[in-house]
Amino acid sequence: MHIPDGFIDGKTAAATALLSAAGVGLALRQVRRRLPPRRVPLLGLAAAFLFAAQMVNFPVAAGVSGHLIGGVLVAALLGPSAAVVVLTTVLIVQCFLFADGGVLALGANVFNMALVGAVGGCAIYHGVRRGWPGRRGQVAAVAFAGWCSTVLAATCCAGQLAWSGTVAWSAAFPALTGTHMIIGVGEGLISALVLLAVLRARPDLASEPGDAASPGRGGELVRYGLLAALGLALFVAPFACPWPDGLESVAARLGFEHRAAPPAIAAPAADYQAPGVSWAVGATALAGAAGTVIVFGLAGLLAWSLVPRPEEKARAGKP
Amino acid sequence: MIDHWIGHYHRGPDTVVSRLPASLKLGVALAIIAGTVLAPPRAAGWYLAVAAALAGAVILSRMPMRFLLKRLAWLSPLVLGVAVANVFQPGGRGNWPTVAVKSMLCLATIITVSNTTPFSHILRVLRAVRVPALLITTLALMHRYLFVLAEEAERMRRARTSRLFTRPRRARWRLLSTVVGQLFVRASERAERIYGAMCARGWK
């Protein structure tokens, strides 16, 4: 989902760069204040780990394979602010060393994957954990949050491409969000399995490093939430409002409707296509809503089947 | 082997381009990329000039052409996707040729710079432009241990395949996740050792 240079225009690049700079600045300040110096090298190592982990291929079917994206996993293991720093580091190295993702698009990529993907996923993770404590809840939460973060980041990416005028929202949203609803299932599953493996090997590593700092977490997440909401209001909201009048009215208000006006020849076709296109957008949104419920159920089932019941473990540990 | 695997052409020959200061190269690259992204769709002159300058830099740096073309081919699925999306677009703006040209030029620019400039020099430039020290430390550590951990993952994969006679179909994902989980555990244990080493050398 790395956006290369040339796919987004100047205004999108500038807006996302500003939002990302604010978010990364906030994350660095939080980390400097809260993270004990003992754990500072862990940020670099976690970034290197994420990079190496992304090269482990999970076979899906018929030659297709996927890999971990890992934003939510890192956020669950290290906390949201550390995850933002780690993901930003990974994105900078991928951009400057491997030319993966554009330089001017770096702000957009950081916004999508670190601020919306990882922090948004982290908020969902903590929300689920609050309602479902224990190890089972933790595994279910990371699986569900992994799916949500992938879909959220893809929706943001579609919004940026549409705002730049590269691809119309009616094409970008179903294509990107639709595929990532499938990719997200793999991401959620891998995140849960990896978290479980870490819990088995070193339970202390996965047991909420931020617990001591938890009083501040609410405020921390709220500040990231404000930044993410600002971005979503820019890229996604204009398109997601009641379709298609919302977009037209926004276009008219901002005075750029003439740019969107199709050439005279295509006029009848454009009129004809609009309902079909909005149908695809509506169907994707509906699938997303239904998918959220289904995936939550699946995450619960996964945790149920993978994690032994606490009583059994206590009984097994007794003799 | 790892370098080949990751797709990074590690250290090139010592040429005129690789001897230029990193700040100059990064500045010029940034100017080229910004100019290309912001250029109007029909600025053919600018695109041609950038392409000519890049071709010159690539020839001077003696970077293998095949490597560059292989990396550029990575973009093609995205460009193809935009092309398909443009066909289904109601207004039919049809801007994908511009997007394709712009992204190809930007990608070629950054590939040329990243393969003629050591990453530590890039970090020095970032430090000079006042990027926060914590981010620089994290970047430096990541770059240092990137190849170490990638090799570790490869060793674990080899050890696993050498111990398994059959190809387990159903437990495959669980096995692979154990490898990834173990990789995280090893990375954090290594981080603790590194912290001790850093303190021993007077890091604060």
Short mmCIF file of C-alpha atoms in Angstrom, two decimals:
data_model
loop_
_atom_site.label_atom_id
_atom_site.label_comp_id
_atom_site.label_asym_id
_atom_site.label_seq_id
_atom_site.Cartn_x
_atom_site.Cartn_y
_atom_site.Cartn_z
CA MET A 1 0.00 0.00 0.00
CA HIS A 2 3.04 2.27 -0.28
CA ILE A 3 2.02 5.21 -2.46
CA PRO A 4 4.81 6.07 -4.94
CA ASP A 5 5.64 9.61 -6.01
CA GLY A 6 3.49 10.95 -8.80
CA PHE A 7 0.30 9.28 -7.58
CA ILE A 8 -0.67 12.15 -5.29
CA ASP A 9 -0.54 15.84 -6.09
CA GLY A 10 1.03 18.80 -4.31
CA LYS A 11 -1.85 19.76 -2.02
CA THR A 12 -2.39 16.19 -0.80
CA ALA A 13 1.34 15.73 -0.22
CA ALA A 14 1.55 19.00 1.73
CA ALA A 15 -1.54 18.31 3.86
CA THR A 16 -0.49 14.75 4.72
CA ALA A 17 3.10 15.84 5.43
CA LEU A 18 1.85 18.46 7.91
CA LEU A 19 -0.46 16.00 9.67
CA SER A 20 2.24 13.32 9.80
CA ALA A 21 4.87 15.73 11.09
CA ALA A 22 2.51 16.73 13.89
CA GLY A 23 1.74 13.09 14.68
CA VAL A 24 5.37 11.96 14.64
CA GLY A 25 6.39 14.97 16.74
CA LEU A 26 3.76 14.04 19.29
CA ALA A 27 4.89 10.42 19.28
CA LEU A 28 8.56 11.37 19.78
CA ARG A 29 7.65 13.61 22.70
CA GLN A 30 5.55 10.90 24.33
CA VAL A 31 8.29 8.31 23.85
CA ARG A 32 10.95 10.61 25.27
CA ARG A 33 8.80 11.32 28.29
CA ARG A 34 7.45 7.83 29.00
CA LEU A 35 9.80 5.21 27.59
CA PRO A 36 12.57 4.18 30.02
CA PRO A 37 16.02 4.65 28.41
CA ARG A 38 16.51 0.88 28.71
CA ARG A 39 13.93 0.42 25.98
CA VAL A 40 15.19 3.02 23.50
CA PRO A 41 17.29 0.53 21.47
CA LEU A 42 14.19 -1.66 21.28
CA LEU A 43 12.61 0.91 18.94
CA GLY A 44 15.34 0.40 16.35
CA LEU A 45 15.34 -3.35 16.83
CA ALA A 46 11.55 -3.51 16.56
CA ALA A 47 11.78 -1.62 13.28
CA ALA A 48 14.40 -4.06 12.00
CA PHE A 49 12.21 -6.92 13.24
CA LEU A 50 9.20 -5.57 11.37
CA PHE A 51 11.25 -5.36 8.20
CA ALA A 52 12.55 -8.93 8.57
CA ALA A 53 9.09 -10.21 9.53
CA GLN A 54 7.61 -8.69 6.38
CA MET A 55 9.90 -10.94 4.36
CA VAL A 56 8.49 -14.15 5.85
CA ASN A 57 5.97 -15.32 3.28
CA PHE A 58 2.76 -17.00 4.36
CA PRO A 59 1.46 -19.21 1.54
CA VAL A 60 -2.23 -18.65 0.77
CA ALA A 61 -3.11 -20.72 -2.28
CA ALA A 62 -1.82 -21.47 -5.75
CA GLY A 63 1.42 -19.56 -5.62
CA VAL A 64 -0.10 -16.53 -3.91
CA SER A 65 1.43 -15.60 -0.58
CA GLY A 66 1.01 -12.79 1.88
CA HIS A 67 3.03 -11.29 4.66
CA LEU A 68 2.57 -9.51 7.94
CA ILE A 69 2.11 -5.72 7.85
CA GLY A 70 2.53 -5.55 11.57
CA GLY A 71 1.38 -2.07 12.60
CA VAL A 72 -1.14 -3.31 15.12
CA LEU A 73 1.15 -6.05 16.38
CA VAL A 74 3.88 -3.52 17.19
CA ALA A 75 1.33 -1.16 18.72
CA ALA A 76 -0.02 -3.97 20.90
CA LEU A 77 3.48 -4.99 22.00
CA LEU A 78 5.07 -1.55 22.49
CA GLY A 79 2.23 0.97 22.82
CA PRO A 80 0.88 3.50 20.29
CA SER A 81 3.58 6.20 20.44
CA ALA A 82 6.45 3.74 20.14
CA ALA A 83 4.60 2.10 17.24
CA VAL A 84 4.34 5.43 15.40
CA VAL A 85 8.11 5.96 15.78
CA VAL A 86 8.86 2.37 14.68
CA LEU A 87 6.59 2.50 11.63
CA THR A 88 7.88 5.92 10.58
CA THR A 89 11.43 4.56 10.78
CA VAL A 90 10.48 1.56 8.66
CA LEU A 91 8.82 3.80 6.07
CA ILE A 92 11.80 6.20 5.91
CA VAL A 93 14.24 3.33 5.40
CA GLN A 94 12.00 1.70 2.81
CA CYS A 95 11.76 5.02 1.01
CA PHE A 96 15.42 6.07 1.02
CA LEU A 97 17.13 2.70 0.92
CA PHE A 98 14.82 0.56 -1.17
CA ALA A 99 12.86 3.22 -3.07
CA ASP A 100 9.64 1.63 -1.78
CA GLY A 101 7.11 4.44 -1.44
CA GLY A 102 7.69 7.98 -2.64
CA VAL A 103 9.64 10.79 -0.99
CA LEU A 104 6.90 13.41 -1.35
CA ALA A 105 4.37 10.68 -0.60
CA LEU A 106 6.17 9.80 2.65
CA GLY A 107 3.77 12.00 4.62
CA ALA A 108 0.79 10.21 3.11
CA ASN A 109 2.29 6.80 3.80
CA VAL A 110 3.13 7.70 7.40
CA PHE A 111 -0.38 9.06 7.87
CA ASN A 112 -2.07 5.96 6.45
CA MET A 113 0.04 3.26 7.99
CA ALA A 114 1.29 4.75 11.26
CA LEU A 115 -1.30 7.31 12.36
CA VAL A 116 -4.47 5.71 10.98
CA GLY A 117 -3.42 2.07 10.64
CA ALA A 118 -1.37 1.44 13.76
CA VAL A 119 -2.83 4.02 16.16
CA GLY A 120 -6.39 3.45 14.96
CA GLY A 121 -5.87 -0.29 15.28
CA CYS A 122 -4.36 0.23 18.72
CA ALA A 123 -7.41 2.18 19.87
CA ILE A 124 -9.67 -0.65 18.66
CA TYR A 125 -7.38 -3.18 20.35
CA HIS A 126 -7.67 -1.41 23.70
CA GLY A 127 -11.40 -0.95 23.25
CA VAL A 128 -11.92 -4.67 22.74
CA ARG A 129 -9.58 -5.56 25.60
CA ARG A 130 -11.50 -3.35 27.97
CA GLY A 131 -14.63 -5.34 27.25
CA TRP A 132 -12.92 -8.73 27.11
CA PRO A 133 -10.01 -9.09 29.53
CA GLY A 134 -7.65 -12.05 29.70
CA ARG A 135 -5.47 -13.75 27.17
CA ARG A 136 -8.37 -14.81 24.96
CA GLY A 137 -9.52 -11.22 24.77
CA GLN A 138 -6.01 -10.11 23.89
CA VAL A 139 -5.75 -12.54 20.96
CA ALA A 140 -9.24 -11.72 19.68
CA ALA A 141 -8.53 -8.00 20.02
CA VAL A 142 -5.30 -8.13 18.03
CA ALA A 143 -6.94 -10.18 15.25
CA PHE A 144 -9.90 -7.81 14.97
CA ALA A 145 -7.73 -4.68 15.21
CA GLY A 146 -5.38 -6.06 12.55
CA TRP A 147 -8.27 -6.37 10.10
CA CYS A 148 -9.67 -2.95 10.97
CA SER A 149 -6.32 -1.21 10.63
CA THR A 150 -5.72 -2.68 7.16
CA VAL A 151 -9.16 -1.61 5.94
CA LEU A 152 -8.88 1.86 7.51
CA ALA A 153 -5.46 2.51 5.98
CA ALA A 154 -6.66 1.37 2.55
CA THR A 155 -9.73 3.64 2.76
CA CYS A 156 -7.48 6.57 3.63
CA CYS A 157 -5.21 5.74 0.73
CA ALA A 158 -8.21 5.64 -1.63
CA GLY A 159 -9.32 9.02 -0.31
CA GLN A 160 -5.91 10.56 -0.97
CA LEU A 161 -5.78 9.17 -4.50
CA ALA A 162 -9.28 10.53 -5.15
CA TRP A 163 -8.46 13.94 -3.62
CA SER A 164 -5.41 14.13 -5.90
CA GLY A 165 -7.56 13.38 -8.92
CA THR A 166 -5.49 10.33 -9.84
CA VAL A 167 -8.32 7.83 -9.56
CA ALA A 168 -12.00 8.60 -8.97
CA TRP A 169 -13.32 7.70 -5.52
CA SER A 170 -15.96 5.51 -7.15
CA ALA A 171 -13.16 3.33 -8.57
CA ALA A 172 -10.51 3.67 -5.87
CA PHE A 173 -12.70 2.96 -2.85
CA PRO A 174 -14.20 -0.36 -4.01
CA ALA A 175 -10.89 -1.54 -5.45
CA LEU A 176 -8.61 -0.65 -2.55
CA THR A 177 -10.94 -1.18 0.39
CA GLY A 178 -12.43 -4.29 -1.21
CA THR A 179 -9.08 -6.03 -1.68
CA HIS A 180 -7.87 -4.97 1.74
CA MET A 181 -10.93 -6.45 3.40
CA ILE A 182 -9.56 -9.78 2.16
CA ILE A 183 -5.89 -8.99 2.89
CA GLY A 184 -6.93 -7.83 6.37
CA VAL A 185 -8.21 -11.31 7.25
CA GLY A 186 -4.71 -12.67 6.71
CA GLU A 187 -3.19 -9.76 8.64
CA GLY A 188 -5.49 -10.34 11.60
CA LEU A 189 -4.80 -14.06 11.61
CA ILE A 190 -1.02 -13.66 11.39
CA SER A 191 -1.00 -10.93 14.07
CA ALA A 192 -2.96 -13.17 16.44
CA LEU A 193 -0.73 -16.19 15.80
CA VAL A 194 2.47 -14.17 16.26
CA LEU A 195 1.17 -12.54 19.45
CA LEU A 196 0.32 -16.00 20.75
CA ALA A 197 3.83 -17.23 19.91
CA VAL A 198 5.36 -14.28 21.79
CA LEU A 199 3.00 -14.87 24.73
CA ARG A 200 4.13 -18.49 24.90
CA ALA A 201 7.86 -17.74 24.66
CA ARG A 202 8.14 -14.59 26.78
CA PRO A 203 4.83 -13.60 28.37
CA ASP A 204 6.51 -10.62 30.03
CA LEU A 205 7.25 -9.03 26.63
CA ALA A 206 3.60 -9.04 25.61
CA SER A 207 2.14 -8.00 28.92
CA GLU A 208 1.31 -4.37 28.34
CA PRO A 209 4.53 -2.41 28.63
CA GLY A 210 2.48 0.75 28.92
CA ASP A 211 0.60 -0.36 32.01
CA ALA A 212 2.65 1.91 34.21
CA ALA A 213 1.91 4.75 31.82
CA SER A 214 -1.73 3.86 31.31
CA PRO A 215 -3.11 6.99 32.98
CA GLY A 216 -1.77 8.97 30.06
CA ARG A 217 -2.94 6.59 27.38
CA GLY A 218 -6.45 7.96 27.04
CA GLY A 219 -5.20 11.48 26.38
CA GLU A 220 -2.50 10.15 24.07
CA LEU A 221 -5.01 8.32 21.91
CA VAL A 222 -7.36 11.31 21.89
CA ARG A 223 -4.65 13.56 20.47
CA TYR A 224 -3.82 11.07 17.71
CA GLY A 225 -7.56 10.70 17.14
CA LEU A 226 -7.88 14.44 16.53
CA LEU A 227 -5.10 14.35 13.93
CA ALA A 228 -6.55 11.29 12.21
CA ALA A 229 -10.03 12.82 12.22
CA LEU A 230 -8.68 15.99 10.62
CA GLY A 231 -7.12 13.90 7.86
CA LEU A 232 -10.24 11.81 7.37
CA ALA A 233 -12.31 14.99 7.15
CA LEU A 234 -10.03 16.13 4.33
CA PHE A 235 -9.63 12.93 2.28
CA VAL A 236 -12.57 10.67 3.02
CA ALA A 237 -15.52 12.68 4.29
CA PRO A 238 -16.08 14.74 1.11
CA PHE A 239 -16.52 11.50 -0.83
CA ALA A 240 -18.34 9.45 1.76
CA CYS A 241 -21.14 11.97 2.36
CA PRO A 242 -24.52 11.11 0.82
CA TRP A 243 -23.47 10.07 -2.63
CA PRO A 244 -23.27 11.78 -5.13
CA ASP A 245 -24.87 15.06 -4.02
CA GLY A 246 -22.39 15.50 -1.18
CA LEU A 247 -19.41 15.53 -3.47
CA GLU A 248 -21.11 17.84 -5.94
CA SER A 249 -22.12 20.32 -3.29
CA VAL A 250 -18.63 20.31 -1.80
CA ALA A 251 -17.17 20.78 -5.27
CA ALA A 252 -19.54 23.66 -5.92
CA ARG A 253 -18.79 25.25 -2.58
CA LEU A 254 -15.05 25.08 -3.15
CA GLY A 255 -15.53 26.34 -6.67
CA PHE A 256 -13.81 23.60 -8.59
CA GLU A 257 -16.84 21.91 -10.12
CA HIS A 258 -15.77 23.07 -13.55
CA ARG A 259 -12.71 20.82 -13.23
CA ALA A 260 -14.82 17.76 -12.63
CA ALA A 261 -17.15 18.55 -15.53
CA PRO A 262 -16.80 15.78 -18.10
CA PRO A 263 -16.33 16.59 -21.77
CA ALA A 264 -19.59 17.30 -23.59
CA ILE A 265 -19.51 14.07 -25.59
CA ALA A 266 -19.40 11.85 -22.56
CA ALA A 267 -22.34 13.59 -20.88
CA PRO A 268 -25.07 10.97 -21.47
CA ALA A 269 -22.77 8.12 -20.54
CA ALA A 270 -21.66 9.88 -17.39
CA ASP A 271 -25.26 10.33 -16.29
CA TYR A 272 -25.92 6.72 -16.96
CA GLN A 273 -22.88 5.47 -15.14
CA ALA A 274 -23.36 7.41 -11.95
CA PRO A 275 -25.93 5.06 -10.35
CA GLY A 276 -23.88 2.01 -11.26
CA VAL A 277 -20.77 3.56 -9.80
CA SER A 278 -22.45 4.68 -6.62
CA TRP A 279 -23.83 1.16 -6.34
CA ALA A 280 -20.26 -0.17 -6.20
CA VAL A 281 -19.36 2.35 -3.49
CA GLY A 282 -22.49 1.55 -1.50
CA ALA A 283 -21.90 -2.18 -1.86
CA THR A 284 -18.34 -1.81 -0.59
CA ALA A 285 -19.47 0.27 2.37
CA LEU A 286 -22.15 -2.31 3.16
CA ALA A 287 -19.66 -5.16 2.81
CA GLY A 288 -17.34 -3.27 5.14
CA ALA A 289 -20.06 -2.91 7.77
CA ALA A 290 -21.07 -6.56 7.48
CA GLY A 291 -17.41 -7.59 7.36
CA THR A 292 -16.69 -5.79 10.61
CA VAL A 293 -19.33 -7.83 12.41
CA ILE A 294 -18.27 -11.10 10.76
CA VAL A 295 -14.57 -10.52 11.39
CA PHE A 296 -15.26 -9.69 15.02
CA GLY A 297 -17.07 -13.00 15.35
CA LEU A 298 -14.26 -14.83 13.60
CA ALA A 299 -11.66 -13.18 15.83
CA GLY A 300 -13.61 -14.37 18.86
CA LEU A 301 -13.80 -17.90 17.47
CA LEU A 302 -10.08 -17.84 16.71
CA ALA A 303 -9.20 -16.80 20.23
CA TRP A 304 -11.62 -19.44 21.56
CA SER A 305 -9.96 -22.22 19.60
CA LEU A 306 -6.33 -21.15 20.05
CA VAL A 307 -6.17 -20.15 23.69
CA PRO A 308 -6.88 -22.78 26.34
CA ARG A 309 -9.40 -21.89 28.99
CA PRO A 310 -7.83 -20.25 32.04
CA GLU A 311 -9.26 -22.90 34.41
CA GLU A 312 -7.71 -25.72 32.41
CA LYS A 313 -4.35 -24.01 32.52
CA ALA A 314 -4.61 -23.47 36.24
CA ARG A 315 -5.51 -27.13 36.70
CA ALA A 316 -2.68 -28.26 34.44
CA GLY A 317 -0.24 -26.08 36.32
CA LYS A 318 -1.25 -27.39 39.76
CA PRO A 319 0.41 -30.82 40.00
CA MET B 1 22.77 -13.20 -0.87
CA ILE B 2 20.65 -11.19 1.51
CA ASP B 3 21.19 -8.05 -0.55
CA HIS B 4 19.99 -9.81 -3.62
CA TRP B 5 17.03 -11.15 -1.69
CA ILE B 6 15.94 -7.76 -0.40
CA GLY B 7 16.50 -6.24 -3.82
CA HIS B 8 19.01 -3.63 -2.82
CA TYR B 9 22.12 -3.03 -4.85
CA HIS B 10 24.41 -2.52 -1.92
CA ARG B 11 27.67 -0.85 -2.68
CA GLY B 12 28.43 0.41 -6.16
CA PRO B 13 31.78 1.22 -7.68
CA ASP B 14 33.59 4.36 -6.62
CA THR B 15 32.55 6.88 -9.27
CA VAL B 16 32.09 10.61 -9.76
CA VAL B 17 28.45 10.36 -8.66
CA SER B 18 29.15 8.37 -5.49
CA ARG B 19 31.84 10.88 -4.45
CA LEU B 20 29.48 13.87 -4.59
CA PRO B 21 28.37 15.12 -1.15
CA ALA B 22 25.19 13.45 0.07
CA SER B 23 23.53 16.77 0.90
CA LEU B 24 23.93 17.93 -2.71
CA LYS B 25 22.57 14.68 -4.12
CA LEU B 26 19.61 14.63 -1.76
CA GLY B 27 18.85 18.30 -2.43
CA VAL B 28 18.94 17.86 -6.18
CA ALA B 29 16.85 14.69 -5.96
CA LEU B 30 14.25 16.42 -3.80
CA ALA B 31 14.11 19.34 -6.25
CA ILE B 32 13.69 16.96 -9.20
CA ILE B 33 10.96 14.97 -7.44
CA ALA B 34 9.09 18.06 -6.29
CA GLY B 35 9.37 19.59 -9.75
CA THR B 36 8.13 16.41 -11.40
CA VAL B 37 5.19 15.90 -9.04
CA LEU B 38 4.09 19.53 -9.30
CA ALA B 39 4.70 19.84 -13.06
CA PRO B 40 1.58 20.30 -15.20
CA PRO B 41 0.51 17.19 -17.16
CA ARG B 42 1.80 18.40 -20.51
CA ALA B 43 5.23 19.70 -19.47
CA ALA B 44 7.02 17.35 -21.87
CA GLY B 45 10.15 19.53 -21.83
CA TRP B 46 10.62 19.12 -18.08
CA TYR B 47 10.09 15.35 -18.24
CA LEU B 48 12.59 14.99 -21.07
CA ALA B 49 15.17 17.14 -19.26
CA VAL B 50 14.79 15.07 -16.06
CA ALA B 51 15.03 11.84 -18.02
CA ALA B 52 18.20 13.03 -19.76
CA ALA B 53 19.79 14.14 -16.47
CA LEU B 54 18.92 10.81 -14.86
CA ALA B 55 20.29 8.82 -17.77
CA GLY B 56 23.54 10.78 -17.46
CA ALA B 57 23.74 10.13 -13.71
CA VAL B 58 23.02 6.42 -14.16
CA ILE B 59 25.71 6.06 -16.82
CA LEU B 60 28.24 8.01 -14.75
CA SER B 61 27.49 5.95 -11.63
CA ARG B 62 27.89 2.69 -13.60
CA MET B 63 24.78 1.27 -12.02
CA PRO B 64 23.64 -1.96 -13.73
CA MET B 65 20.81 -1.06 -16.12
CA ARG B 66 19.04 -4.36 -15.48
CA PHE B 67 18.79 -3.59 -11.79
CA LEU B 68 17.16 -0.23 -12.48
CA LEU B 69 14.69 -1.70 -14.97
CA LYS B 70 13.80 -4.51 -12.57
CA ARG B 71 13.01 -2.01 -9.83
CA LEU B 72 10.98 0.14 -12.23
CA ALA B 73 8.94 -2.93 -13.17
CA TRP B 74 7.71 -3.05 -9.54
CA LEU B 75 5.62 0.00 -10.30
CA SER B 76 3.80 -1.55 -13.22
CA PRO B 77 0.97 -3.20 -11.25
CA LEU B 78 0.07 0.17 -9.71
CA VAL B 79 0.27 1.99 -13.02
CA LEU B 80 -1.83 -0.74 -14.61
CA GLY B 81 -4.37 -0.43 -11.81
CA VAL B 82 -4.67 3.31 -12.35
CA ALA B 83 -5.06 2.72 -16.09
CA VAL B 84 -7.92 0.26 -15.49
CA ALA B 85 -9.54 2.61 -12.98
CA ASN B 86 -9.37 5.43 -15.51
CA VAL B 87 -11.29 3.35 -18.03
CA PHE B 88 -14.14 2.89 -15.55
CA GLN B 89 -14.09 6.50 -14.43
CA PRO B 90 -17.28 8.38 -15.34
CA GLY B 91 -15.66 11.54 -16.66
CA GLY B 92 -12.84 9.66 -18.35
CA ARG B 93 -10.13 12.13 -17.41
CA GLY B 94 -7.50 9.68 -18.61
CA ASN B 95 -4.50 11.03 -16.73
CA TRP B 96 -2.73 7.72 -16.27
CA PRO B 97 0.04 8.34 -18.84
CA THR B 98 1.06 11.40 -16.81
CA VAL B 99 0.93 9.45 -13.55
CA ALA B 100 3.02 6.68 -15.10
CA VAL B 101 5.69 9.06 -16.43
CA LYS B 102 5.84 11.05 -13.19
CA SER B 103 6.16 8.03 -10.94
CA MET B 104 8.75 6.34 -13.18
CA LEU B 105 10.94 9.48 -13.14
CA CYS B 106 10.66 9.94 -9.38
CA LEU B 107 11.39 6.29 -8.72
CA ALA B 108 14.44 6.33 -11.01
CA THR B 109 15.70 9.45 -9.20
CA ILE B 110 15.47 7.93 -5.74
CA ILE B 111 16.98 4.61 -6.91
CA THR B 112 19.95 6.47 -8.37
CA VAL B 113 20.50 8.46 -5.17
CA SER B 114 20.00 5.57 -2.75
CA ASN B 115 22.42 3.34 -4.62
CA THR B 116 25.21 5.91 -4.87
CA THR B 117 24.93 7.23 -1.29
CA PRO B 118 25.68 5.23 1.87
CA PHE B 119 22.78 5.34 4.31
CA SER B 120 24.99 6.78 7.05
CA HIS B 121 25.60 9.83 4.86
CA ILE B 122 21.86 10.28 4.42
CA LEU B 123 21.51 10.11 8.21
CA ARG B 124 24.17 12.81 8.56
CA VAL B 125 22.16 15.07 6.26
CA LEU B 126 18.99 14.37 8.25
CA ARG B 127 20.84 15.28 11.45
CA ALA B 128 22.05 18.51 9.85
CA VAL B 129 18.47 19.50 9.00
CA ARG B 130 17.49 19.03 12.66
CA VAL B 131 15.56 15.79 12.53
CA PRO B 132 15.01 14.79 16.22
CA ALA B 133 17.88 12.76 17.68
CA LEU B 134 15.61 9.95 18.88
CA LEU B 135 14.42 9.33 15.33
CA ILE B 136 18.02 9.36 14.03
CA THR B 137 19.13 6.86 16.70
CA THR B 138 16.23 4.59 15.81
CA LEU B 139 16.99 4.89 12.08
CA ALA B 140 20.67 4.13 12.63
CA LEU B 141 19.91 1.11 14.82
CA MET B 142 17.33 -0.18 12.36
CA HIS B 143 19.74 0.11 9.47
CA ARG B 144 22.47 -1.59 11.47
CA TYR B 145 20.36 -4.57 12.52
CA LEU B 146 18.15 -4.85 9.44
CA PHE B 147 20.48 -7.26 7.68
CA VAL B 148 21.35 -9.09 10.91
CA LEU B 149 17.70 -9.86 11.63
CA ALA B 150 16.95 -10.68 8.01
CA GLU B 151 19.75 -13.22 8.13
CA GLU B 152 18.46 -14.54 11.43
CA ALA B 153 15.01 -15.05 9.91
CA GLU B 154 16.60 -16.88 6.99
CA ARG B 155 18.60 -19.11 9.36
CA MET B 156 15.45 -19.96 11.30
CA ARG B 157 13.66 -20.80 8.08
CA ARG B 158 16.48 -23.08 7.00
CA ALA B 159 16.62 -24.80 10.38
CA ARG B 160 12.87 -25.39 10.26
CA THR B 161 12.92 -26.89 6.76
CA SER B 162 15.85 -29.13 7.64
CA ARG B 163 13.99 -30.56 10.63
CA LEU B 164 10.70 -31.23 8.87
CA PHE B 165 10.46 -34.14 6.50
CA THR B 166 6.94 -33.49 5.34
CA ARG B 167 5.43 -30.25 4.26
CA PRO B 168 2.84 -29.60 6.90
CA ARG B 169 -0.12 -28.01 5.16
CA ARG B 170 -2.43 -27.17 7.99
CA ALA B 171 0.08 -26.18 10.62
CA ARG B 172 2.13 -24.12 8.19
CA TRP B 173 0.86 -20.73 9.32
CA ARG B 174 1.31 -21.58 12.98
CA LEU B 175 4.87 -22.68 12.32
CA LEU B 176 5.68 -19.54 10.39
CA SER B 177 4.14 -17.34 13.07
CA THR B 178 6.25 -19.08 15.67
CA VAL B 179 9.27 -18.09 13.59
CA VAL B 180 8.10 -14.47 13.48
CA GLY B 181 7.26 -14.45 17.19
CA GLN B 182 10.64 -15.94 18.03
CA LEU B 183 12.23 -13.28 15.85
CA PHE B 184 10.57 -10.60 17.98
CA VAL B 185 11.74 -12.28 21.18
CA ARG B 186 15.30 -12.45 19.87
CA ALA B 187 15.16 -8.84 18.69
CA SER B 188 14.11 -7.62 22.12
CA GLU B 189 16.73 -9.72 23.86
CA ARG B 190 19.31 -8.27 21.51
CA ALA B 191 18.01 -4.78 22.28
CA GLU B 192 18.71 -5.38 25.96
CA ARG B 193 22.28 -6.45 25.21
CA ILE B 194 22.74 -3.44 22.93
CA TYR B 195 21.53 -1.15 25.70
CA GLY B 196 24.18 -2.58 27.99
CA ALA B 197 26.83 -2.10 25.32
CA MET B 198 25.69 1.46 24.64
CA CYS B 199 25.85 2.33 28.35
CA ALA B 200 29.30 0.77 28.58
CA ARG B 201 30.41 3.14 25.84
CA GLY B 202 29.06 6.19 27.59
CA TRP B 203 25.71 6.65 25.86
CA LYS B 204 23.19 8.79 27.71
#
